[in-house]
């Protein structure tokens, strides 16, 4: 998947040639460039940058000074790349785009995860990611200290509000799910979204009997505390929906297993990085 992503991204950008570089840079010119950190952050995408450089030109030499997940400050040099000046210039923007985005996500994730220190609750990402860039965004969440939720629609069953409403209720949706899994000989965890305490009570009856995790969606703290009591440790729980970083510790105190937040990937701001000779 990573090879395909890199191949497609290079094709999108270069197509029949990087004409700015081909027209001005001699073929045999060898140069070096430094990747500069221009604001405080948790650095991410270094390993990916190495892979991109080497994929484009196996003769490029990359020397890493700061590894993924390391706190950085303005002026730090993350790595140097040496080799064909043409190759460096043709991959510069691709590398920077990935690292700036991934560093932004890792930094935000680190900030959120620090609010959960001392609790047993884990911070999850979601599928609210950029199409065809999910792999890198979830990679960045992990670098920042978060935990990856399901990767896609294929590796876990999540019965959300529309699945439940289309089936009439949670019980019907779970029954159909179990029949489907059995028929297709699949072993997938099943998560069910609940919107109120009535749905929590219905789902709790199936906890461990077709439901592996119950999501508490858009619930206030008081309702969430009641929900945790109803579930009573029969399965994993996940708080989700409109969660802000200021609420994280209070939500964790309710005893939920996980807190998921789409903001980690859809609201992270890019970190300013540059590649300079």
XYZ file of C-alpha atoms in Angstrom:
277
model
C 0.000 0.000 0.000
C 2.851 2.370 0.833
C 4.605 1.642 -2.469
C 1.364 2.276 -4.369
C 0.766 5.532 -2.494
C 4.269 6.818 -3.287
C 4.078 5.732 -6.932
C 0.718 7.448 -7.449
C 1.775 10.640 -5.669
C 4.949 10.966 -7.749
C 2.991 10.307 -10.940
C 0.431 12.954 -9.978
C 3.147 15.550 -9.447
C 5.746 14.771 -12.099
C 3.980 13.014 -15.000
C 6.203 13.564 -18.085
C 8.856 15.492 -16.171
C 9.788 18.074 -13.540
C 10.490 20.625 -16.238
C 11.549 23.405 -13.844
C 14.338 21.186 -12.587
C 15.204 19.496 -15.890
C 15.629 22.882 -17.578
C 17.915 24.450 -14.965
C 19.795 21.736 -13.074
C 22.626 19.728 -14.708
C 22.096 15.975 -14.661
C 25.362 15.258 -12.820
C 25.049 17.989 -10.155
C 25.334 16.602 -6.610
C 24.015 18.649 -3.698
C 22.779 18.378 -0.102
C 19.691 19.785 1.595
C 18.637 20.115 5.253
C 15.125 19.551 6.520
C 14.502 22.438 8.923
C 11.908 22.530 11.703
C 10.316 25.993 11.811
C 8.007 25.604 14.813
C 7.836 23.525 17.977
C 6.226 20.135 17.334
C 6.291 16.379 17.637
C 8.091 15.360 14.468
C 6.497 12.704 12.256
C 7.077 11.372 8.764
C 10.853 11.006 8.962
C 10.769 7.301 8.165
C 8.331 7.969 5.343
C 10.619 10.690 3.964
C 13.496 8.215 3.822
C 11.330 5.744 1.919
C 10.164 8.420 -0.556
C 13.703 9.628 -1.265
C 15.011 6.074 -1.724
C 12.048 5.032 -3.851
C 12.624 7.904 -6.251
C 16.403 7.583 -6.321
C 18.124 4.687 -4.544
C 21.422 6.603 -4.621
C 20.177 9.434 -2.402
C 21.814 9.332 1.024
C 19.631 10.307 3.968
C 21.141 11.068 7.372
C 18.549 11.283 10.154
C 19.226 13.426 13.228
C 15.742 13.437 14.763
C 13.525 10.364 14.761
C 9.731 10.143 14.516
C 7.948 11.013 17.762
C 10.676 13.333 19.044
C 9.748 16.775 20.435
C 11.386 19.447 18.256
C 11.904 23.172 18.464
C 12.370 25.948 15.921
C 15.705 25.670 14.113
C 16.266 21.948 14.596
C 17.625 19.994 11.626
C 15.690 16.754 11.268
C 17.709 15.194 8.457
C 19.962 15.856 5.508
C 19.656 14.348 2.052
C 22.616 14.172 -0.334
C 22.813 13.133 -3.954
C 21.388 14.169 -7.315
C 20.187 17.758 -7.100
C 17.465 16.861 -9.596
C 16.174 14.060 -7.402
C 16.156 16.246 -4.290
C 14.190 18.990 -6.021
C 11.684 16.606 -7.611
C 10.813 14.978 -4.271
C 11.056 18.065 -2.045
C 7.389 19.090 -2.013
C 6.066 15.535 -1.735
C 8.233 14.877 1.323
C 7.351 18.200 2.943
C 3.613 17.805 2.344
C 3.639 14.420 4.063
C 5.846 15.451 6.973
C 4.040 18.739 7.627
C 0.680 16.978 7.748
C 1.914 14.031 9.789
C 3.777 16.263 12.250
C 0.636 18.333 12.759
C -1.382 15.217 13.569
C 1.312 13.776 15.835
C 1.601 17.075 17.700
C -2.147 17.394 18.254
C -2.419 13.740 19.275
C 0.393 14.192 21.784
C -1.369 17.228 23.276
C -4.636 15.308 23.636
C -3.027 12.128 24.919
C -1.168 14.041 27.641
C -4.571 14.800 29.209
C -5.063 11.063 29.787
C -1.841 10.458 31.702
C -2.627 8.597 34.917
C -5.828 7.056 33.562
C -6.442 3.690 31.893
C -8.348 5.235 28.987
C -6.790 5.097 25.523
C -7.127 7.759 22.817
C -8.368 6.536 19.425
C -8.479 8.055 15.959
C -11.380 7.517 13.527
C -12.041 7.046 9.802
C -12.382 10.822 9.390
C -9.225 10.908 7.311
C -8.112 12.219 3.926
C -8.912 9.722 1.135
C -5.775 7.865 -0.013
C -3.766 9.425 2.837
C -5.341 7.482 5.724
C -2.309 5.245 6.103
C -0.033 8.211 6.814
C -2.525 10.013 9.041
C -3.095 6.949 11.225
C 0.664 6.380 11.277
C 1.039 9.937 12.618
C -1.560 9.312 15.341
C 0.446 6.306 16.516
C 3.667 8.370 16.450
C 1.947 11.000 18.606
C 1.006 8.444 21.247
C -2.548 7.633 20.175
C -4.047 4.253 19.296
C -5.455 3.370 15.893
C -9.146 2.462 15.697
C -10.289 0.187 12.870
C -8.412 0.952 9.682
C -11.396 0.733 7.357
C -14.794 -0.828 6.808
C -13.323 -4.302 6.424
C -11.450 -5.004 9.672
C -14.187 -4.400 12.259
C -17.964 -4.190 12.289
C -19.345 -0.931 13.635
C -23.113 -0.652 13.741
C -23.824 3.072 13.775
C -27.104 4.962 14.005
C -28.137 4.408 10.380
C -27.377 0.683 10.481
C -29.525 0.408 13.597
C -32.356 2.613 12.314
C -32.503 0.707 9.016
C -32.889 -2.522 11.031
C -35.388 -1.164 13.534
C -33.286 -1.645 16.673
C -29.944 -2.802 18.047
C -31.101 -6.360 18.712
C -32.124 -6.928 15.096
C -28.915 -5.393 13.750
C -26.716 -7.552 15.993
C -28.704 -10.694 15.132
C -28.202 -10.090 11.411
C -24.524 -9.333 11.996
C -23.928 -12.626 13.778
C -25.704 -14.543 11.035
C -23.566 -12.778 8.431
C -20.313 -13.510 10.273
C -21.218 -17.161 10.696
C -22.286 -17.583 7.073
C -19.097 -15.972 5.756
C -16.803 -17.584 8.346
C -15.501 -14.230 9.536
C -14.063 -13.322 12.921
C -14.533 -9.603 13.391
C -15.115 -7.577 16.530
C -18.510 -5.895 16.711
C -19.063 -2.389 18.054
C -22.502 -0.838 18.493
C -23.272 2.867 18.754
C -25.758 3.974 21.420
C -27.373 7.396 21.651
C -29.286 7.206 24.937
C -29.613 5.056 28.065
C -32.444 2.996 26.579
C -30.129 1.906 23.778
C -27.323 1.304 26.288
C -29.586 -1.040 28.248
C -30.531 -2.897 25.058
C -26.892 -3.202 23.974
C -25.711 -4.222 27.461
C -27.921 -7.335 27.297
C -25.860 -8.437 24.282
C -22.466 -7.412 25.691
C -20.140 -10.364 25.295
C -22.884 -12.160 23.370
C -22.444 -10.563 19.974
C -21.237 -7.117 21.033
C -17.567 -6.547 21.882
C -17.688 -2.778 22.405
C -20.423 -0.250 23.100
C -19.986 3.308 21.838
C -21.468 6.117 23.915
C -22.217 8.749 21.307
C -22.634 12.449 22.138
C -23.478 11.800 25.792
C -22.873 14.255 28.627
C -20.809 13.152 31.620
C -23.761 12.276 33.816
C -25.339 10.098 31.125
C -21.990 8.503 30.376
C -21.498 7.621 34.050
C -24.916 5.960 34.107
C -24.111 4.073 30.914
C -20.860 2.717 32.385
C -22.785 1.456 35.413
C -25.339 -0.280 33.190
C -22.650 -1.966 31.083
C -20.829 -2.940 34.280
C -17.622 -4.135 32.641
C -19.321 -6.699 30.395
C -17.495 -5.316 27.350
C -15.281 -2.469 26.180
C -16.715 1.039 26.015
C -15.900 4.012 23.803
C -16.854 7.660 24.264
C -17.264 9.557 21.000
C -18.898 12.575 19.406
C -18.031 16.254 19.772
C -15.296 15.654 22.329
C -12.847 18.478 23.092
C -9.420 18.194 24.670
C -10.624 20.002 27.812
C -13.137 17.197 28.449
C -10.699 14.317 28.078
C -9.667 13.762 31.686
C -13.205 14.097 33.036
C -14.468 11.593 30.471
C -11.652 9.196 31.340
C -12.699 9.383 34.999
C -16.021 7.745 34.078
C -14.093 4.551 33.366
C -14.520 4.331 29.588
C -12.038 2.065 27.826
C -11.500 4.405 24.867
C -12.121 7.960 23.744
C -12.255 8.449 19.971
C -11.848 11.803 18.256
C -12.012 12.636 14.566
C -10.373 15.968 15.394
C -6.981 14.248 15.632
C -6.926 13.879 11.866
C -9.472 16.331 10.453
C -8.565 19.369 12.581
C -4.785 19.163 12.943
C -2.821 22.121 11.566
C 0.234 21.472 9.429
C 3.624 22.099 11.000
C 5.953 24.481 9.166
C 8.971 22.603 7.761
C 11.311 23.407 4.895
C 14.037 21.757 2.833
C 16.957 24.112 2.243
C 20.331 23.830 0.556
